[in-house]
XYZ file of C-alpha atoms in Angstrom:
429
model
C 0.000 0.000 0.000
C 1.308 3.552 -1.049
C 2.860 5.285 1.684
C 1.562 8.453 0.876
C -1.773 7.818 1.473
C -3.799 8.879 4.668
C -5.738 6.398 7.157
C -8.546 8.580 6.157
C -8.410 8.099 2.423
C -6.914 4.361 3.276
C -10.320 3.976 4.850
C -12.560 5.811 2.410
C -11.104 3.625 0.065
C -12.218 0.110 0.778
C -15.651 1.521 1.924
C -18.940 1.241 0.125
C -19.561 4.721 -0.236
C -22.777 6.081 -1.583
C -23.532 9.978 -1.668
C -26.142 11.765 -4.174
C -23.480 13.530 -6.163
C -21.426 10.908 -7.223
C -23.135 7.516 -6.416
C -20.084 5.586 -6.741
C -16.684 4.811 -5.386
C -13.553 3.775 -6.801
C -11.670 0.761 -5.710
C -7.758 1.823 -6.705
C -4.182 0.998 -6.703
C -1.084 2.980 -7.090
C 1.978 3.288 -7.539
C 3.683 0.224 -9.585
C 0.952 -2.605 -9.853
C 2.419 -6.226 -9.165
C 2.176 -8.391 -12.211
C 2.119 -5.524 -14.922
C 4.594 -6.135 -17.936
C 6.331 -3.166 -17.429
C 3.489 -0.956 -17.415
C 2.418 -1.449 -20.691
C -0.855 -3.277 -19.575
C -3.518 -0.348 -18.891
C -6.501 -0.648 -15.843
C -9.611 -2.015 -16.691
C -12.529 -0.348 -15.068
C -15.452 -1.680 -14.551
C -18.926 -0.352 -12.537
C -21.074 -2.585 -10.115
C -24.429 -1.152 -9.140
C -27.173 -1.842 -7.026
C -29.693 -0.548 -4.453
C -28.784 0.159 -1.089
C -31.186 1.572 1.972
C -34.320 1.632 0.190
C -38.415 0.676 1.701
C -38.077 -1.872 -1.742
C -35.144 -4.848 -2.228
C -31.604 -3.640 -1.505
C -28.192 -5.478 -2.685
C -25.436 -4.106 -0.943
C -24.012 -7.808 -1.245
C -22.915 -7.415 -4.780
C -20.780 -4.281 -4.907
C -19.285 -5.491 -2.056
C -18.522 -8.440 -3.463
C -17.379 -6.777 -6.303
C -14.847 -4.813 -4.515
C -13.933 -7.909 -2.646
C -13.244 -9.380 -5.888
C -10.990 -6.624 -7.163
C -8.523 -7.388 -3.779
C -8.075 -10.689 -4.652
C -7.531 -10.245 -8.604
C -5.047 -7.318 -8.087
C -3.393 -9.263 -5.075
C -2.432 -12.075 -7.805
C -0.968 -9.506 -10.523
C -4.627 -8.582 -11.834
C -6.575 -10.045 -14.928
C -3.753 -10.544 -17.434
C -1.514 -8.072 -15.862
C -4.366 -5.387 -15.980
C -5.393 -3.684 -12.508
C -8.918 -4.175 -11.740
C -10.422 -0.858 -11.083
C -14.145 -1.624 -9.556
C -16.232 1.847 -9.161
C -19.694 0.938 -7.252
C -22.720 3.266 -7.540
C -25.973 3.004 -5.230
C -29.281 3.183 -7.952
C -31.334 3.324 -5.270
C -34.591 1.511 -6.946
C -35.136 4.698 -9.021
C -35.397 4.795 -13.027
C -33.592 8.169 -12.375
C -30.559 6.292 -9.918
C -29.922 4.094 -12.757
C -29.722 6.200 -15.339
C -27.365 8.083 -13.394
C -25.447 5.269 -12.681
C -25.747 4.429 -15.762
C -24.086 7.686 -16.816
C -21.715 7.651 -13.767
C -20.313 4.565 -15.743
C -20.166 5.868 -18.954
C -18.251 9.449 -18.148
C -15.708 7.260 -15.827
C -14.992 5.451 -19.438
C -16.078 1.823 -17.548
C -15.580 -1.085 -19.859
C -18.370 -3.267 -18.347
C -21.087 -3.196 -16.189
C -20.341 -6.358 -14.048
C -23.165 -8.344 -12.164
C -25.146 -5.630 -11.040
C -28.892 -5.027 -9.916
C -31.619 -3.028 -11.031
C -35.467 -3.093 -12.014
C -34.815 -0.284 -13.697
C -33.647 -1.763 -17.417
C -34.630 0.829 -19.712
C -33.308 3.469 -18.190
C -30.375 2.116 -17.528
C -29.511 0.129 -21.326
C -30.353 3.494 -23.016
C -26.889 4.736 -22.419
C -25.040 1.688 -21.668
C -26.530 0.854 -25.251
C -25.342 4.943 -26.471
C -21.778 4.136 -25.563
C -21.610 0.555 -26.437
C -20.372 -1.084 -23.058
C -21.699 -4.542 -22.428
C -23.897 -5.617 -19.685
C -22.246 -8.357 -17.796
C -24.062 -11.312 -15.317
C -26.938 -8.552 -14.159
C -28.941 -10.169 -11.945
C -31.955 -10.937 -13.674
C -34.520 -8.938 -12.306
C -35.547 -6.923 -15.519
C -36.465 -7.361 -18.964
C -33.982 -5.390 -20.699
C -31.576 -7.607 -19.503
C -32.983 -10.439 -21.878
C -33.454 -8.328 -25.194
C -30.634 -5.576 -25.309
C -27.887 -6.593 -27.498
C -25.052 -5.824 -25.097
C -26.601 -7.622 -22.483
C -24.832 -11.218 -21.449
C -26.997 -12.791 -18.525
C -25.292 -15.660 -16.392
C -28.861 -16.847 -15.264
C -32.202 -16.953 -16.640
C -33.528 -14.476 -14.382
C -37.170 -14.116 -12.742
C -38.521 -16.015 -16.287
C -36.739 -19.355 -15.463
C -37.104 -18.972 -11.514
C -40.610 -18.410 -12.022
C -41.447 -20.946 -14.612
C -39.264 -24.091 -12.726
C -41.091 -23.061 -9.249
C -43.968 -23.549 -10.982
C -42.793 -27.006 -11.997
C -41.390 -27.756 -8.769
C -44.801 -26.945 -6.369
C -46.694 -29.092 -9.133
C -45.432 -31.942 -7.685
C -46.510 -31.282 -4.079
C -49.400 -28.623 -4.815
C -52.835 -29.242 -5.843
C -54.104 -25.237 -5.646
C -51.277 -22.697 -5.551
C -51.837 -18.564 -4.659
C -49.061 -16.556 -6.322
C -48.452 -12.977 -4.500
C -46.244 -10.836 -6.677
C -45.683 -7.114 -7.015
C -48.386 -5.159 -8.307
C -45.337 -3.977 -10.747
C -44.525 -3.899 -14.679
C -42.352 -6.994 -13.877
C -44.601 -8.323 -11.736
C -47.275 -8.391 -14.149
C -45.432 -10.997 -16.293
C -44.669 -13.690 -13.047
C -48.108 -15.139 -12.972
C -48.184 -16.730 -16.781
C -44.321 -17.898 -16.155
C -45.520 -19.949 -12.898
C -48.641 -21.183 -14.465
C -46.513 -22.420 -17.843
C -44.528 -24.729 -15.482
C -47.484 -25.626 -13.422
C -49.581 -26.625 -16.909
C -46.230 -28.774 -17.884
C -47.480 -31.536 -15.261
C -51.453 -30.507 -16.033
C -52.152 -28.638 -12.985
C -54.605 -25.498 -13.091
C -53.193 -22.135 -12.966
C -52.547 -20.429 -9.907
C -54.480 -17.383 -7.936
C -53.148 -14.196 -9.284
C -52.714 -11.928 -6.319
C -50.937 -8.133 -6.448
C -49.451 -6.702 -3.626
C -47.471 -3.338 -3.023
C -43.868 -4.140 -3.471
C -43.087 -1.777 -0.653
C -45.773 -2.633 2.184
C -45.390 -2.657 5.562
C -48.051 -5.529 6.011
C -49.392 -8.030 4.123
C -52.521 -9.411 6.008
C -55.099 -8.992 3.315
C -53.288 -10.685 1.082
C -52.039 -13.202 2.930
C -55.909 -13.945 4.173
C -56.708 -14.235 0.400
C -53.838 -16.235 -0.193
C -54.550 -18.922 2.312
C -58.101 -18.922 1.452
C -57.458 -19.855 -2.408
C -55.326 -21.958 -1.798
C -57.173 -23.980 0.785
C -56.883 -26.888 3.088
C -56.110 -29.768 1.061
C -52.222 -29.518 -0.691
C -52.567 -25.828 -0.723
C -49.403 -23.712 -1.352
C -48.877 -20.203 -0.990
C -45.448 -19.051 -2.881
C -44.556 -14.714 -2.198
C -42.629 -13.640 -4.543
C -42.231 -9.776 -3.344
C -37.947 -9.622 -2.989
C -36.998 -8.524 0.151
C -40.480 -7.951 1.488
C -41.416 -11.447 0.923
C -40.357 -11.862 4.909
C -42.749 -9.537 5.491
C -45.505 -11.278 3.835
C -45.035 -14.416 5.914
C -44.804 -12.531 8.766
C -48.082 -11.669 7.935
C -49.369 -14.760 6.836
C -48.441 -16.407 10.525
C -50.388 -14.059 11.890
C -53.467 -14.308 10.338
C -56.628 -15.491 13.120
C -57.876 -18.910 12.483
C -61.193 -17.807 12.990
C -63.394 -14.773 13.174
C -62.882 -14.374 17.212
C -59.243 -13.561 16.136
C -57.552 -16.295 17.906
C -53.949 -17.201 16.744
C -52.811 -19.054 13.621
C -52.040 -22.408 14.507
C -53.500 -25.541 12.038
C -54.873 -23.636 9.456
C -52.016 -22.298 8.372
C -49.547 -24.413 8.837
C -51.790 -27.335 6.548
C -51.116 -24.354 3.767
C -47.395 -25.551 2.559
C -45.179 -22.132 1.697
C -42.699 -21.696 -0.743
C -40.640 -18.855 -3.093
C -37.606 -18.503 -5.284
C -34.242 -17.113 -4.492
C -33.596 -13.873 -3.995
C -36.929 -13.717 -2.399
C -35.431 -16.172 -0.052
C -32.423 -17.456 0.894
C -30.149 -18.851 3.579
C -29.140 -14.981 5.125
C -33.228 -14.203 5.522
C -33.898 -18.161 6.757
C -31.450 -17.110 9.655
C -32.757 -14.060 10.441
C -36.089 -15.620 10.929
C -34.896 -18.440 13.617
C -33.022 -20.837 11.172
C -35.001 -24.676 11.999
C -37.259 -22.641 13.824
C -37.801 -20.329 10.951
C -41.417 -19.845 9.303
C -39.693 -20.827 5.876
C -39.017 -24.567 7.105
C -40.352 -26.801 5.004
C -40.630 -23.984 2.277
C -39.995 -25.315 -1.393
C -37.462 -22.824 -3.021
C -36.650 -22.479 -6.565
C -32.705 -20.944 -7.357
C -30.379 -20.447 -10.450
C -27.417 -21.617 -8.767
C -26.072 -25.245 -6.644
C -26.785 -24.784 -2.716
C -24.663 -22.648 -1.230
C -22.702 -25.351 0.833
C -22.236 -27.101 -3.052
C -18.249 -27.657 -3.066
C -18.468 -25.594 -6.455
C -18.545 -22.320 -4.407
C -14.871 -23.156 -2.355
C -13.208 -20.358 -4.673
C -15.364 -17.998 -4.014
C -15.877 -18.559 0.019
C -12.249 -18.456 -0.077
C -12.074 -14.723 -2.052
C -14.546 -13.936 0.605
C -12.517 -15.394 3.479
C -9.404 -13.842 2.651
C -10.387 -10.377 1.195
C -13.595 -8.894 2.313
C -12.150 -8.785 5.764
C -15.283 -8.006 7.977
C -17.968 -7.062 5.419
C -21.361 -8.297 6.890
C -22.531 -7.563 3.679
C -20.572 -10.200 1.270
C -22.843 -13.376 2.284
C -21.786 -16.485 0.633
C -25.067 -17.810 0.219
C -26.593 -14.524 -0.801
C -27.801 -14.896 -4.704
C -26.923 -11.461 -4.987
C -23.151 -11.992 -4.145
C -23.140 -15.416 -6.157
C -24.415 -13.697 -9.168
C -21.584 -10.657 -9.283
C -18.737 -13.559 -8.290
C -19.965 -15.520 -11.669
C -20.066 -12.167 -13.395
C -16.795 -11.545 -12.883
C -15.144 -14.780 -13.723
C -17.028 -13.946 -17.283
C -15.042 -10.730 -17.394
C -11.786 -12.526 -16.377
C -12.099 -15.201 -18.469
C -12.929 -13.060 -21.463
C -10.004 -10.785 -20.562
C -7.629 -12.910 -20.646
C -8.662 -14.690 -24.048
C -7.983 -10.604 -25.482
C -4.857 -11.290 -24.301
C -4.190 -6.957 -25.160
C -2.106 -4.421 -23.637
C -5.341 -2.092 -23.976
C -9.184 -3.288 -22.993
C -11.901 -1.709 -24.415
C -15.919 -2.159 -24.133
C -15.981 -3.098 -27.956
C -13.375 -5.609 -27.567
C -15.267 -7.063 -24.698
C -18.868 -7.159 -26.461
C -16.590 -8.453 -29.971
C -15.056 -11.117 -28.090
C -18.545 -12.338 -26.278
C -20.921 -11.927 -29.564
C -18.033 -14.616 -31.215
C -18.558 -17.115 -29.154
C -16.072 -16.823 -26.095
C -17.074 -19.619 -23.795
C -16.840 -19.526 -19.954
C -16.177 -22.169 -17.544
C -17.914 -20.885 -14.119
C -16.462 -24.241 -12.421
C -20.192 -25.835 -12.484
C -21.948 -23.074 -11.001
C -23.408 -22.981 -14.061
C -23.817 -24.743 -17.402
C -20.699 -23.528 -20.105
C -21.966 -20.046 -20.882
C -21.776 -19.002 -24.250
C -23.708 -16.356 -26.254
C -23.581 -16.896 -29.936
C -26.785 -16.341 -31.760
C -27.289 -19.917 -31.932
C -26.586 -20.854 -28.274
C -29.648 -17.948 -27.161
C -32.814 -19.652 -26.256
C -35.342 -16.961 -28.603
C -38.317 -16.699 -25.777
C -40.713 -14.167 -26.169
C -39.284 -11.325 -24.030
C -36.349 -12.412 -23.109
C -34.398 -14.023 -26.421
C -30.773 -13.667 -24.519
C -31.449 -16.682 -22.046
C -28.313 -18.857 -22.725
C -28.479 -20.362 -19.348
C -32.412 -21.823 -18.620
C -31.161 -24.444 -15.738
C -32.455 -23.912 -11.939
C -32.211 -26.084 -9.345
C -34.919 -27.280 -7.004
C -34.227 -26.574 -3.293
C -35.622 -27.313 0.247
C -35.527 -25.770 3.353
C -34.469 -28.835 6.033
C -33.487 -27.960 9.517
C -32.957 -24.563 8.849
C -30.749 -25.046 5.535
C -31.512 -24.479 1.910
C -30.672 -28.105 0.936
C -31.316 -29.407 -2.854
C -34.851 -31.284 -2.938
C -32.884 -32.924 -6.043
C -29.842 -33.320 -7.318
C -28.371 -31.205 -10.661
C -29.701 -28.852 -12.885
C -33.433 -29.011 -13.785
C -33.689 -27.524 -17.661
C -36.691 -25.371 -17.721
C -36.224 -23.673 -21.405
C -39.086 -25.517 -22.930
C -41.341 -23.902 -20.126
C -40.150 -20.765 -20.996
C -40.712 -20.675 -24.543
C -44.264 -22.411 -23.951
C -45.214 -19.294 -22.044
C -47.389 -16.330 -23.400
């Protein structure tokens, strides 16, 4: 570390700093990098976004991780002998805090936007799409993602989550209520589930909007339980990081007009969700075996998070994001920016260049530069041939989920692998 620099600056440095002005950070070097061929190789920066300290979902996992990740690469010589220069930028679940991000990214001459979050798509593609720098591993959560050109998804976002949960609670469910945000996106969740639940001839399920943003949930959780009813009913939230709330609500609905507590009724009504909805950090918070979730069916993009696949990056996280409550291993969030940055590594070092550029990136990915994510995923690979073509969202290349349990207060697989849900997908509206 340069011995120049202050404690202060030292400190402001490896924080995740987010202010209105700037909404970002830089993670830096100086002085002579380790690894560089005598200088010659220039940085690479790169931008990771997402929401932080909003009433809606926040990720402050994945910039985190992201900055995390930068340690590590530059503490092995960087990516090829480039320095890994990671800015981070807070969108704040606003269309305008991504397109300022968005912005941010572009004036600070970022070569890739690197597994990032935001429901905002459109206003953030606009000018990724205006200065041609590639969207890399997003997370998912918006349709833009799916269509835009310079867009490279690692998953098969909220469409495959949706439409393999639906798959998965037709095996257990005979009448399922579906609570989803009363959103754009939201709108588009209840045709995904029933496509999977149709695949093994069950009916479709109880459409039922919510506010994203509530503080409680009891009317809909009354309506939900009632739908669904007593007899392999199943009640699946998907409302991000509100869906806790929702079951919160749901246990505390009265089993009967007097307004006594929730106790049978309920609990004959099996629950369930995907991930990033929930996951292993909010199963914890909630009393972990003891946990309203156990027993919940859960529907995720990636192996469990105690999967042997993940060892590299628990190891990153071990050794380089010191304290950082925020960098949870089993957070989807944080598992989605670490594979979105082995994409950029790998396809860095296949330039094999002195100078890396966002059209070199997007060139070398629209060939067909194939990435090994060390079974976290299938082979990733984005050549016209390899994209699945669904209405509204043709850039799937990776349509696999896996099929999860909660079991003593762990997210456990239900069954083993990958289940392949692209031909649910496509057969939705």
């Amino acid at each position: 570390m340069c011995m120049h620099m202050t404690g202060r600056r030292l400190t402001n440095l490896l924080a995740y700093v987010t202010t209105a002005a700037t909404g970002a950070t830089l993670l830096t070097g100086c002085g002579v990098f380790p690894g560089a061929t005598g200088g010659s190789r220039e940085p690479v920066t790169v931008m990771t976004w997402a929401p932080d300290q909003t009433r809606a979902t926040n990720m402050p996992g994945m910039p985190a991780m992201a900055q995390a990740y930068a340690r590590w690469v530059n503490s092995q010589g960087g990516i090829d002998g480039h320095e890994l220069r990671v800015l981070t930028c807070n969108e704040h679940n606003t269309s305008t805090g991504a397109a300022a991000c968005a912005r941010r990214a572009v004036h600070e001459k970022a070569v890739a936007v690197v597994g990032s979050y935001s429901q905002n798509g459109r206003a953030f593609m606009a000018p990724l799409e205006a200065a041609g720098i590639p969207y890399i591993g997003g997370y998912g959560i918006s349709e833009d993602e799916f269509t835009s050109q310079l867009s490279y998804p690692v998953n098969g976002g909220q469409a495959s989550l949706i439409a393999g949960h639906g798959l998965q609670l037709a095996e257990s469910c005979r009448t399922v209520s579906l609570v989803r945000p009363d959103t754009l996106a939201g709108d588009k969740l209840p045709e995904l589930l029933n496509s999977g639940l149709r695949k093994a001839s069950q009916r479709n399920a109880v459409d039922i909007p919510a506010v994203e943003d509530a503080a409680e949930y009891t009317a809909q959780a009354g309506q939900a339980r009632d739908k669904a009813g007593d007899e392999d009913g199943c009640v699946t939230a998907v409302l991000g990081e509100r869906t806790q709330t929702f079951f919160d609500s749901f246990r505390r609905l009265p089993d009967d007009e007097s307004g006594g507590a929730t106790d049978d009724k309920s609990d004959a009504v099996r629950i369930s969700s995907v991930l990033g909805s929930v996951g292993q950090p909010v199963i914890d918070r909630t009393g972990g075996a003891r946990s309203p979730f156990e027993g919940a069916f859960v529907t995720g993009w990636y192996p469990e998070a105690g999967d042997k696949s993940w060892a590299p990056m628990r190891k990153v996280i071990q050794e380089h994001a010191f304290a950082d409550n925020r960098v949870d291993p089993a957070d989807a969030g944080v598992q989605t920016t670490w594979i979105a940055y082995t994409v950029l590594k790998e396809v860095i070092e296949t330039l094999d260049e002195d100078k890396i550029t966002a059209t070199k990136i997007a060139h070398a990915l629209d060939r067909g530069a194939q990435i090994d994510t060390g079974g976290l995923t299938p082979a990733l690979r984005w050549k016209y041939e390899d994209l699945l073509g669904a209405p509204g969202f043709p850039r799937i290349v990776n349509h696999e989920v896996t099929f999860q349990v909660v079991r003593q207060g762990r997210l456990v697989a239900q069954k083993p692998g990958f289940v392949d849900v692209g031909e649910t997908v496509l057969s939705a509206p």
